[in-house]
CSV table of C-alpha atoms and ligand atoms in Angstrom, one decimal:
chain,number,residue,atom,x,y,z
A,1,MET,CA,-34.2,-175.6,-53.6
A,2,LYS,CA,-31.1,-174.6,-55.5
A,3,ILE,CA,-28.7,-172.2,-53.7
A,4,ILE,CA,-25.4,-170.4,-54.3
A,5,VAL,CA,-22.6,-169.9,-51.8
A,6,VAL,CA,-20.3,-167.0,-52.8
A,7,GLY,CA,-16.6,-167.5,-51.8
A,8,SER,CA,-13.8,-169.9,-52.2
A,9,GLY,CA,-12.1,-170.6,-48.8
A,10,GLY,CA,-12.2,-173.1,-45.9
A,11,ARG,CA,-14.9,-171.0,-44.4
A,12,GLU,CA,-17.1,-171.5,-47.4
A,13,HIS,CA,-16.3,-175.3,-47.4
A,14,ALA,CA,-17.5,-175.5,-43.8
A,15,ILE,CA,-20.7,-173.6,-44.6
A,16,ILE,CA,-21.4,-175.8,-47.7
A,17,LYS,CA,-20.8,-179.0,-45.8
A,18,LYS,CA,-23.3,-177.9,-43.1
A,19,LEU,CA,-25.9,-176.7,-45.6
A,20,LYS,CA,-25.7,-180.1,-47.4
A,21,LYS,CA,-27.3,-181.6,-44.3
A,22,SER,CA,-30.5,-179.6,-44.9
A,23,SER,CA,-33.2,-181.7,-46.6
A,24,GLU,CA,-34.6,-178.6,-48.3
A,25,ILE,CA,-31.5,-178.0,-50.4
A,26,GLU,CA,-31.2,-180.0,-53.5
A,27,LYS,CA,-28.2,-178.4,-55.1
A,28,ILE,CA,-25.4,-176.1,-54.0
A,29,TYR,CA,-23.3,-174.0,-56.4
A,30,ALA,CA,-20.1,-172.5,-55.2
A,31,LEU,CA,-19.0,-169.2,-56.9
A,32,PRO,CA,-16.2,-169.8,-57.5
A,33,GLY,CA,-15.4,-172.5,-54.9
A,34,ASN,CA,-12.2,-174.5,-55.1
A,35,GLY,CA,-10.9,-177.9,-56.1
A,36,GLY,CA,-11.7,-179.3,-52.6
A,37,ILE,CA,-15.1,-177.7,-52.4
A,38,ALA,CA,-15.9,-179.4,-55.8
A,39,ALA,CA,-16.4,-182.7,-53.8
A,40,ASP,CA,-19.4,-181.1,-52.0
A,41,ALA,CA,-20.8,-178.5,-54.5
A,42,GLU,CA,-20.8,-177.6,-58.1
A,43,CYS,CA,-18.1,-175.0,-58.6
A,44,VAL,CA,-18.9,-172.2,-61.1
A,45,ASN,CA,-16.2,-170.0,-62.6
A,46,VAL,CA,-17.6,-166.7,-61.4
A,47,GLY,CA,-15.4,-164.7,-59.1
A,48,ALA,CA,-16.6,-163.6,-55.7
A,49,LYS,CA,-16.2,-159.9,-56.6
A,50,ASP,CA,-18.0,-160.2,-60.0
A,51,ILE,CA,-21.3,-158.9,-58.7
A,52,SER,CA,-23.1,-158.7,-62.1
A,53,GLY,CA,-21.8,-162.2,-63.0
A,54,ILE,CA,-23.2,-163.6,-59.7
A,55,VAL,CA,-26.6,-162.0,-60.3
A,56,GLU,CA,-26.7,-163.2,-63.8
A,57,PHE,CA,-25.9,-166.8,-62.8
A,58,ALA,CA,-28.5,-166.7,-60.0
A,59,LYS,CA,-31.2,-165.4,-62.4
A,60,ALA,CA,-30.3,-167.9,-65.1
A,61,ASN,CA,-30.3,-170.9,-62.8
A,62,ASP,CA,-33.5,-170.6,-60.7
A,63,ILE,CA,-31.6,-169.9,-57.5
A,64,GLY,CA,-33.8,-169.7,-54.5
A,65,PHE,CA,-31.4,-168.5,-51.9
A,66,ALA,CA,-27.8,-167.0,-51.7
A,67,VAL,CA,-25.2,-167.0,-49.0
A,68,VAL,CA,-22.6,-164.3,-49.5
A,69,ALA,CA,-19.6,-165.2,-47.2
A,70,PRO,CA,-16.6,-163.0,-47.9
A,71,ASP,CA,-16.1,-159.3,-47.0
A,72,ASP,CA,-15.3,-158.0,-50.4
A,73,PRO,CA,-18.6,-158.8,-52.2
A,74,LEU,CA,-20.6,-157.8,-49.1
A,75,VAL,CA,-18.9,-154.4,-49.0
A,76,LEU,CA,-19.4,-154.1,-52.8
A,77,GLY,CA,-23.2,-154.6,-52.5
A,78,CYS,CA,-23.6,-158.2,-53.6
A,79,VAL,CA,-26.5,-158.8,-51.3
A,80,ASP,CA,-28.2,-155.6,-52.4
A,81,ALA,CA,-27.8,-156.6,-56.1
A,82,LEU,CA,-29.1,-160.2,-55.5
A,83,GLU,CA,-32.1,-159.0,-53.5
A,84,GLU,CA,-33.0,-156.5,-56.1
A,85,ALA,CA,-33.0,-159.3,-58.6
A,86,GLY,CA,-35.4,-161.2,-56.4
A,87,VAL,CA,-32.9,-163.6,-54.8
A,88,PRO,CA,-33.2,-163.8,-51.0
A,89,CYS,CA,-29.8,-163.7,-49.3
A,90,PHE,CA,-28.0,-164.4,-46.0
A,91,GLY,CA,-25.6,-161.5,-45.5
A,92,PRO,CA,-25.7,-157.8,-44.8
A,93,SER,CA,-26.4,-155.0,-47.2
A,94,ALA,CA,-23.4,-152.8,-48.3
A,95,ALA,CA,-24.6,-150.1,-45.9
A,96,ALA,CA,-24.5,-152.5,-43.0
A,97,ALA,CA,-21.2,-154.1,-44.2
A,98,GLN,CA,-19.5,-150.8,-43.5
A,99,ILE,CA,-19.1,-152.0,-40.0
A,100,GLU,CA,-16.2,-154.0,-41.3
A,101,GLY,CA,-15.5,-152.0,-44.5
A,102,SER,CA,-14.5,-148.8,-42.7
A,103,LYS,CA,-12.7,-148.8,-39.3
A,104,VAL,CA,-13.5,-145.1,-39.1
A,105,PHE,CA,-17.2,-145.9,-39.4
A,106,SER,CA,-17.1,-148.7,-36.8
A,107,LYS,CA,-15.0,-146.7,-34.3
A,108,ASN,CA,-17.3,-143.6,-34.6
A,109,LEU,CA,-20.3,-145.9,-34.2
A,110,MET,CA,-18.9,-147.3,-31.0
A,111,LYS,CA,-18.0,-143.9,-29.6
A,112,LYS,CA,-21.5,-142.5,-30.5
A,113,TYR,CA,-23.3,-145.4,-28.8
A,114,GLY,CA,-21.0,-146.0,-25.9
A,115,ILE,CA,-19.8,-149.4,-26.9
A,116,PRO,CA,-16.5,-150.3,-25.1
A,117,THR,CA,-13.5,-150.1,-27.4
A,118,ALA,CA,-9.9,-148.7,-27.4
A,119,ALA,CA,-9.7,-144.9,-27.3
A,120,TYR,CA,-8.7,-143.6,-30.7
A,121,GLU,CA,-8.2,-140.6,-33.1
A,122,VAL,CA,-8.9,-140.5,-36.9
A,123,PHE,CA,-6.4,-138.9,-39.3
A,124,GLU,CA,-7.0,-137.9,-42.9
A,125,SER,CA,-3.6,-136.5,-43.6
A,126,ILE,CA,-0.1,-137.9,-42.9
A,127,GLU,CA,1.1,-134.5,-41.5
A,128,THR,CA,-1.4,-134.4,-38.6
A,129,ALA,CA,-0.9,-138.1,-37.9
A,130,MET,CA,2.9,-137.6,-37.8
A,131,GLU,CA,2.4,-134.7,-35.4
A,132,TYR,CA,0.1,-136.8,-33.2
A,133,VAL,CA,2.5,-139.8,-32.8
A,134,LYS,CA,5.3,-137.5,-31.6
A,135,THR,CA,3.6,-137.1,-28.2
A,136,ALA,CA,1.3,-140.1,-28.1
A,137,ALA,CA,1.7,-142.9,-25.5
A,138,TYR,CA,3.3,-146.2,-26.7
A,139,PRO,CA,2.7,-148.9,-27.7
A,140,LEU,CA,0.0,-147.7,-30.0
A,141,VAL,CA,-1.9,-149.3,-32.9
A,142,ILE,CA,-2.3,-147.9,-36.4
A,143,LYS,CA,-5.1,-149.2,-38.6
A,144,ALA,CA,-5.8,-148.5,-42.2
A,145,ASP,CA,-9.4,-147.4,-42.6
A,146,GLY,CA,-10.6,-149.9,-45.3
A,147,LEU,CA,-10.3,-153.6,-46.1
A,148,ALA,CA,-6.7,-154.9,-46.2
A,149,LEU,CA,-6.9,-158.7,-46.2
A,150,GLY,CA,-6.7,-158.7,-42.4
A,151,LYS,CA,-3.3,-157.1,-42.6
A,152,GLY,CA,-4.1,-153.4,-42.1
A,153,VAL,CA,-3.2,-153.3,-38.4
A,154,LEU,CA,0.3,-152.3,-37.3
A,155,ILE,CA,1.3,-152.4,-33.6
A,156,CYS,CA,4.0,-149.8,-32.9
A,157,GLU,CA,6.2,-150.1,-29.9
A,158,LYS,CA,7.9,-146.7,-30.3
A,159,TYR,CA,7.9,-143.5,-32.3
A,160,GLU,CA,10.1,-144.7,-35.1
A,161,ASP,CA,7.7,-147.7,-35.7
A,162,ALA,CA,4.8,-145.3,-36.0
A,163,VAL,CA,6.7,-143.1,-38.5
A,164,SER,CA,7.4,-146.0,-40.7
A,165,ALA,CA,3.9,-147.5,-40.4
A,166,LEU,CA,2.3,-144.1,-41.3
A,167,GLY,CA,4.7,-143.8,-44.3
A,168,GLU,CA,3.8,-147.3,-45.5
A,169,ILE,CA,0.0,-146.9,-45.1
A,170,MET,CA,-0.6,-143.3,-46.0
A,171,GLU,CA,2.3,-142.5,-48.4
A,172,ASP,CA,3.4,-145.8,-50.0
A,173,LYS,CA,-0.2,-147.0,-49.9
A,174,ILE,CA,0.7,-150.6,-49.2
A,175,PHE,CA,-3.0,-151.2,-48.6
A,176,GLY,CA,-4.1,-149.0,-51.5
A,177,ALA,CA,-7.0,-146.6,-51.0
A,178,SER,CA,-7.7,-148.4,-47.7
A,179,GLY,CA,-4.9,-146.2,-46.3
A,180,ASN,CA,-6.4,-142.8,-47.2
A,181,ARG,CA,-7.5,-142.5,-43.6
A,182,VAL,CA,-6.1,-144.1,-40.5
A,183,VAL,CA,-7.3,-144.8,-37.0
A,184,ILE,CA,-4.6,-144.5,-34.3
A,185,GLU,CA,-5.7,-146.2,-31.1
A,186,GLU,CA,-4.7,-147.2,-27.6
A,187,PHE,CA,-3.0,-150.6,-27.2
A,188,LEU,CA,-5.1,-153.0,-25.2
A,189,GLU,CA,-4.1,-156.1,-23.4
A,190,GLY,CA,-5.8,-159.3,-22.5
A,191,PRO,CA,-6.9,-162.6,-24.1
A,192,GLU,CA,-8.8,-162.3,-27.4
A,193,VAL,CA,-12.1,-164.0,-28.1
A,194,SER,CA,-14.0,-164.3,-31.3
A,195,VAL,CA,-17.8,-164.4,-31.1
A,196,LEU,CA,-19.7,-164.9,-34.3
A,197,SER,CA,-23.4,-164.1,-34.0
A,198,PHE,CA,-26.5,-164.5,-36.1
A,199,THR,CA,-28.7,-161.4,-36.2
A,200,ASP,CA,-31.7,-160.3,-38.1
A,201,GLY,CA,-31.8,-156.8,-36.6
A,202,LYS,CA,-34.3,-157.8,-34.0
A,203,THR,CA,-32.5,-160.6,-32.1
A,204,VAL,CA,-28.9,-161.4,-31.7
A,205,VAL,CA,-27.9,-165.0,-31.2
A,206,PRO,CA,-24.2,-165.5,-30.3
A,207,MET,CA,-22.7,-168.7,-31.5
A,208,ILE,CA,-20.2,-170.7,-29.5
A,209,SER,CA,-17.1,-168.6,-28.8
A,210,SER,CA,-13.7,-169.3,-30.3
A,211,MET,CA,-10.0,-168.4,-30.3
A,212,ASP,CA,-8.0,-167.7,-33.4
A,213,HIS,CA,-4.2,-168.0,-33.8
A,214,LYS,CA,-3.3,-165.2,-36.1
A,215,ARG,CA,0.5,-165.3,-36.1
A,216,ALA,CA,2.4,-167.6,-38.5
A,217,GLY,CA,4.8,-169.1,-35.9
A,218,ASP,CA,4.5,-171.2,-32.7
A,219,ASN,CA,4.1,-169.2,-29.5
A,220,ASP,CA,2.5,-166.3,-31.5
A,221,THR,CA,5.7,-165.3,-33.3
A,222,GLY,CA,6.2,-164.2,-36.9
A,223,LEU,CA,3.9,-162.4,-39.3
A,224,ASN,CA,0.1,-162.0,-39.0
A,225,THR,CA,-1.8,-164.4,-41.2
A,226,GLY,CA,-5.5,-165.0,-42.0
A,227,GLY,CA,-5.5,-167.5,-39.1
A,228,MET,CA,-3.4,-170.7,-38.5
A,229,GLY,CA,-5.9,-172.5,-36.3
A,230,THR,CA,-8.8,-172.2,-33.9
A,231,VAL,CA,-10.4,-173.8,-30.9
A,232,ALA,CA,-14.0,-173.6,-29.7
A,233,PRO,CA,-15.3,-172.8,-27.2
A,234,ASN,CA,-12.8,-170.2,-25.9
A,235,PRO,CA,-12.2,-170.9,-22.2
A,236,CYS,CA,-11.7,-167.1,-21.5
A,237,TYR,CA,-15.3,-166.5,-22.5
A,238,THR,CA,-17.0,-167.3,-19.2
A,239,ASP,CA,-20.7,-167.0,-18.6
A,240,ALA,CA,-20.1,-163.7,-16.7
A,241,VAL,CA,-18.1,-162.3,-19.7
A,242,ALA,CA,-20.8,-163.5,-22.1
A,243,LYS,CA,-23.5,-161.7,-20.1
A,244,GLU,CA,-21.5,-158.5,-20.0
A,245,CYS,CA,-20.9,-158.8,-23.8
A,246,MET,CA,-24.6,-159.2,-24.5
A,247,GLU,CA,-25.5,-156.2,-22.4
A,248,LYS,CA,-22.7,-153.8,-23.3
A,249,ILE,CA,-21.7,-154.9,-26.8
A,250,PHE,CA,-23.9,-157.2,-28.8
A,251,LEU,CA,-27.4,-155.7,-28.2
A,252,PRO,CA,-26.1,-152.1,-28.3
A,253,THR,CA,-24.3,-152.8,-31.6
A,254,MET,CA,-27.5,-154.3,-33.2
A,255,ASN,CA,-29.5,-151.3,-31.9
A,256,ALA,CA,-26.9,-148.8,-33.1
A,257,MET,CA,-27.0,-150.2,-36.6
A,258,ASN,CA,-30.8,-150.0,-36.6
A,259,ALA,CA,-30.7,-146.4,-35.3
A,260,GLU,CA,-28.2,-145.5,-38.1
A,261,GLY,CA,-30.6,-147.0,-40.7
A,262,ARG,CA,-28.2,-149.7,-41.5
A,263,THR,CA,-29.9,-152.8,-40.0
A,264,PHE,CA,-27.4,-155.6,-39.9
A,265,LYS,CA,-28.7,-159.0,-41.1
A,266,GLY,CA,-26.3,-161.9,-41.4
A,267,CYS,CA,-23.3,-163.1,-39.3
A,268,LEU,CA,-21.9,-160.3,-37.2
A,269,TYR,CA,-18.5,-161.1,-35.9
A,270,PHE,CA,-17.2,-159.6,-32.7
A,271,GLY,CA,-13.5,-159.6,-32.2
A,272,LEU,CA,-13.1,-159.0,-28.5
A,273,MET,CA,-10.4,-158.4,-26.0
A,274,ILE,CA,-11.1,-159.3,-22.3
A,275,THR,CA,-9.2,-156.4,-20.7
A,276,LYS,CA,-8.9,-155.8,-16.9
A,277,ASP,CA,-11.6,-153.1,-17.5
A,278,GLY,CA,-13.9,-155.7,-19.1
A,279,PRO,CA,-14.5,-156.8,-22.6
A,280,LYS,CA,-13.8,-154.4,-25.4
A,281,VAL,CA,-14.3,-154.5,-29.2
A,282,ILE,CA,-11.1,-154.9,-31.2
A,283,GLU,CA,-12.9,-155.2,-34.5
A,284,TYR,CA,-16.2,-156.1,-36.1
A,285,ASN,CA,-16.4,-158.3,-39.2
A,286,CYS,CA,-19.6,-158.4,-41.4
A,287,ARG,CA,-19.2,-162.1,-42.0
A,288,PHE,CA,-18.2,-165.5,-40.6
A,289,GLY,CA,-14.6,-165.6,-39.6
A,290,ASP,CA,-12.1,-167.9,-41.2
A,291,PRO,CA,-10.9,-170.3,-39.6
A,292,GLU,CA,-13.4,-169.6,-36.7
A,293,THR,CA,-16.2,-171.0,-38.9
A,294,GLN,CA,-14.4,-174.3,-39.2
A,295,VAL,CA,-14.7,-174.9,-35.4
A,296,VAL,CA,-18.0,-173.1,-34.7
A,297,LEU,CA,-20.3,-174.7,-37.4
A,298,PRO,CA,-19.2,-178.3,-36.7
A,299,LEU,CA,-20.6,-177.7,-33.2
A,300,LEU,CA,-23.9,-176.3,-34.4
A,301,GLU,CA,-26.8,-178.7,-33.9
A,302,THR,CA,-29.6,-176.6,-35.4
A,303,ASP,CA,-30.2,-176.8,-39.2
A,304,LEU,CA,-28.0,-174.0,-40.6
A,305,PHE,CA,-30.4,-173.3,-43.5
A,306,GLU,CA,-33.3,-172.8,-41.1
A,307,ILE,CA,-31.2,-170.2,-39.3
A,308,MET,CA,-30.2,-168.4,-42.4
A,309,LYS,CA,-33.7,-168.2,-43.6
A,310,ALA,CA,-34.9,-167.0,-40.2
A,311,VAL,CA,-32.2,-164.2,-40.4
A,312,ARG,CA,-33.4,-163.2,-43.9
A,313,TYR,CA,-37.1,-163.2,-43.0
A,314,GLU,CA,-36.5,-161.7,-39.5
A,315,THR,CA,-37.9,-164.6,-37.5
A,316,LEU,CA,-34.7,-165.5,-35.7
A,317,GLY,CA,-36.4,-164.9,-32.3
A,318,GLU,CA,-38.6,-167.9,-32.9
A,319,LEU,CA,-35.8,-170.3,-33.4
A,320,ASP,CA,-34.0,-172.2,-30.7
A,321,VAL,CA,-30.3,-172.3,-31.9
A,322,LYS,CA,-28.4,-175.1,-30.2
A,323,PHE,CA,-24.7,-175.9,-30.0
A,324,SER,CA,-23.1,-179.1,-28.8
A,325,ASN,CA,-21.3,-178.9,-25.5
A,326,LYS,CA,-18.2,-180.6,-27.0
A,327,HIS,CA,-14.9,-179.0,-28.0
A,328,ALA,CA,-13.5,-178.4,-31.5
A,329,CYS,CA,-10.0,-177.7,-32.8
A,330,CYS,CA,-9.0,-176.8,-36.3
A,331,VAL,CA,-5.4,-177.0,-37.4
A,332,ILE,CA,-4.6,-175.1,-40.6
A,333,MET,CA,-2.1,-176.7,-43.0
A,334,ALA,CA,-0.5,-174.0,-45.2
A,335,SER,CA,2.1,-173.8,-47.9
A,336,ASN,CA,5.6,-173.3,-46.4
A,337,GLY,CA,6.5,-169.6,-46.5
A,338,TYR,CA,2.9,-168.3,-46.1
A,339,PRO,CA,2.0,-165.5,-45.6
A,340,SER,CA,5.0,-164.3,-47.6
A,341,LYS,CA,6.3,-166.2,-50.6
A,342,TYR,CA,5.3,-169.8,-51.2
A,343,GLU,CA,5.0,-172.4,-54.0
A,344,THR,CA,1.9,-174.2,-55.0
A,345,GLY,CA,0.9,-176.9,-57.5
A,346,PHE,CA,1.9,-179.9,-55.3
A,347,GLU,CA,-0.3,-183.0,-55.3
A,348,LEU,CA,-2.6,-183.1,-52.3
A,349,THR,CA,-3.6,-186.4,-50.8
A,350,LEU,CA,-6.6,-186.4,-48.5
A,351,PRO,CA,-7.6,-189.5,-46.4
A,352,ALA,CA,-10.9,-191.0,-47.6
A,353,SER,CA,-12.1,-191.3,-44.1
A,354,PRO,CA,-10.1,-189.1,-41.8
A,355,LYS,CA,-9.1,-190.4,-38.3
A,356,HIS,CA,-11.4,-189.6,-35.4
A,357,ASN,CA,-14.2,-188.5,-37.8
A,358,ALA,CA,-12.3,-185.3,-38.4
A,359,GLU,CA,-13.5,-183.0,-41.1
A,360,ILE,CA,-11.3,-181.5,-43.8
A,361,PHE,CA,-12.2,-178.0,-45.1
A,362,VAL,CA,-10.2,-177.1,-48.2
A,363,ALA,CA,-9.2,-173.5,-48.6
A,364,GLY,CA,-6.5,-173.3,-51.4
A,365,ALA,CA,-6.6,-176.2,-53.9
A,366,LYS,CA,-7.2,-176.7,-57.6
A,367,LEU,CA,-8.2,-179.6,-59.7
A,368,LYS,CA,-5.5,-180.1,-62.4
A,369,ASP,CA,-6.4,-182.8,-64.9
A,370,GLY,CA,-8.6,-184.4,-62.2
A,371,THR,CA,-5.8,-184.4,-59.5
A,372,LEU,CA,-6.1,-182.1,-56.5
A,373,VAL,CA,-3.1,-179.8,-56.1
A,374,THR,CA,-2.3,-177.1,-53.7
A,375,GLY,CA,-3.3,-173.6,-54.8
A,376,GLY,CA,-3.0,-171.1,-52.0
A,377,GLY,CA,-1.2,-170.0,-48.8
A,378,ARG,CA,-3.7,-171.7,-46.5
A,379,VAL,CA,-4.4,-175.0,-48.1
A,380,LEU,CA,-6.9,-176.7,-45.7
A,381,GLY,CA,-8.0,-177.0,-42.1
A,382,VAL,CA,-8.5,-180.3,-40.2
A,383,THR,CA,-11.2,-180.1,-37.5
A,384,ALA,CA,-11.7,-182.7,-34.8
A,385,ILE,CA,-14.3,-182.7,-32.1
A,386,SER,CA,-14.1,-184.3,-28.6
A,387,ASP,CA,-15.3,-184.1,-25.1
A,388,THR,CA,-12.4,-182.0,-23.9
A,389,LEU,CA,-10.3,-179.3,-25.5
A,390,GLU,CA,-7.1,-181.3,-24.9
A,391,ASP,CA,-8.4,-184.3,-26.7
A,392,ALA,CA,-9.9,-182.3,-29.6
A,393,VAL,CA,-6.4,-180.7,-30.1
A,394,LYS,CA,-4.7,-184.1,-30.0
A,395,LYS,CA,-7.2,-185.6,-32.5
A,396,SER,CA,-7.0,-182.8,-35.0
A,397,TYR,CA,-3.2,-183.1,-35.0
A,398,GLU,CA,-3.4,-186.9,-35.4
A,399,ALA,CA,-5.9,-186.6,-38.3
A,400,SER,CA,-3.8,-183.9,-40.0
A,401,ALA,CA,-0.8,-186.3,-40.0
A,402,ASP,CA,-2.7,-188.3,-42.7
A,403,VAL,CA,-3.0,-185.3,-45.1
A,404,LYS,CA,0.0,-185.2,-47.4
A,405,PHE,CA,1.5,-182.6,-49.7
A,406,GLU,CA,5.0,-181.3,-50.4
A,407,ASN,CA,6.0,-178.1,-48.5
A,408,ALA,CA,3.3,-178.4,-45.9
A,409,TYR,CA,3.5,-176.1,-42.9
A,410,MET,CA,1.5,-175.9,-39.7
A,411,ARG,CA,1.8,-174.5,-36.2
A,412,HIS,CA,2.3,-177.1,-33.5
A,413,ASP,CA,0.7,-175.2,-30.6
A,414,ILE,CA,-2.9,-174.6,-31.6
A,415,GLY,CA,-4.9,-174.7,-28.4
A,416,ARG,CA,-1.9,-174.6,-26.1
A,417,ARG,CA,-2.6,-171.1,-24.8
A,418,ALA,CA,-6.3,-171.9,-24.5
A,419,LEU,CA,-5.5,-174.9,-22.4
A,420,THR,CA,-3.7,-172.8,-19.8
A,421,TYR,CA,-7.1,-171.1,-19.1
A,422,VAL,CA,-8.9,-174.4,-18.6
A,423,LYS,CA,-9.5,-175.0,-14.9
B,501,AMP,P1,-7.8,-156.7,-36.5
B,501,AMP,O1,-7.4,-156.9,-38.0
B,501,AMP,O2,-8.4,-155.4,-36.2
B,501,AMP,O3,-8.4,-157.9,-35.9
B,501,AMP,O4,-6.4,-156.6,-35.7
B,501,AMP,C1,-5.5,-157.7,-35.9
B,501,AMP,C2,-4.9,-158.0,-34.5
B,501,AMP,O5,-4.2,-156.9,-34.0
B,501,AMP,C3,-5.9,-158.3,-33.5
B,501,AMP,O6,-6.4,-159.6,-33.5
B,501,AMP,C4,-5.2,-158.0,-32.2
B,501,AMP,O7,-4.3,-159.0,-31.8
B,501,AMP,C5,-4.3,-156.8,-32.6
B,501,AMP,N1,-4.9,-155.5,-32.2
B,501,AMP,C6,-5.8,-154.8,-32.9
B,501,AMP,N2,-6.1,-153.7,-32.2
B,501,AMP,C7,-5.5,-153.7,-31.1
B,501,AMP,C8,-5.4,-152.9,-29.9
B,501,AMP,N3,-6.1,-151.8,-29.8
B,501,AMP,N4,-4.6,-153.3,-28.9
B,501,AMP,C9,-3.9,-154.4,-29.0
B,501,AMP,N5,-3.9,-155.3,-30.0
B,501,AMP,C10,-4.7,-154.9,-31.1
B,502,LIG,N1,-10.0,-165.1,-38.5
B,502,LIG,C1,-10.2,-163.7,-38.5
B,502,LIG,C2,-11.1,-163.3,-39.6
B,502,LIG,O1,-11.8,-164.0,-40.2
B,502,LIG,O2,-11.1,-162.1,-39.8
């Protein structure tokens, strides 16, 4: 079968590398992919948000299945359009993708169905929001309603911070129309856990848990980024926490989406905080996380394509989805200056066979006259697997030392905090 994978990041590279192992797949097209993905799939110059271009390509090329990975095309209805054209997809409909596309929608869903999350209020006008923050308890968290490249969340320590955050989001519109409404919520504390899950609307199968490192600098300092590294499993996610999450969060969310007539099929990502009052939802994503996918999928033992088809055809309950009991660490190598200003276009040298059997997932690179050059903020991720978290961390750093490009930047403490939770 010929399939397409929509998207162009390290997450898509990890999905493609895993799908390549499926005997049923004869060819993978990446729309648009990137210079590194080109080693594993045929990259086609159709943008991830070009829904009609994606459908046209699928129809013209006898595509038997599509995986839509990023949030934008999902929220824009890429799956709906492909399915209408007769192409079976892995990924939620636009109606279901609202769980990520609108924070107001997801917060109201959680309130209505009693799913634990931070207490909140919704504001449609800056005046009422400004009034509210005068007497609210601090710290508090202000979130733009819509998609904002993972940057639409501002933590405010004091009243003055809230005033400037509201001005930026609702008046200056730094996140565009995503800031027409805001959610203002209670600040929660505790370790964060990412749990990606497969769901077909009948069954929810959590994948191995992971921990992201969102800030740019060591010791969680500096600006928020798309993610500077990940480890899996997350040692804070004990069996007891997992059981509580299944009962109070995962199943209730799946059932809530069904009750709303927005059955979610695809990868539903639970961003959780383990508070002293139990696990609470910080955010939902309607897709695989990046760079969580780069540690979760390498530990998956079941054929990914079998799972994706089972999700599409609603037979997930019949599958036994297995993960290895090893540990994975992914270190992101970025362009110096990311997530602010950075230069690209530097030659990128990847080892032919990375140390420790590490895998390299390319996120931002282009082919220029046949040479691979850097082309984004996050350039690539290096994932190593081992029997212990400590050794996986060590091996991913050792393997990343063989990746060379000018102006490379990485955090040096990926996994350090997780290790403090290992007994
Ligand atoms: P989000 O884009 O919703 O994942 O938020 C980005 C980050 O902001 C999260 O990973 C948390 O670290 C932090 N955050 C979001 N909401 C809260 C909250 N209610 N309390 C504390 N931290 C939060
Ligand atoms: N790593 C967080 C995300 O994918 O949203």
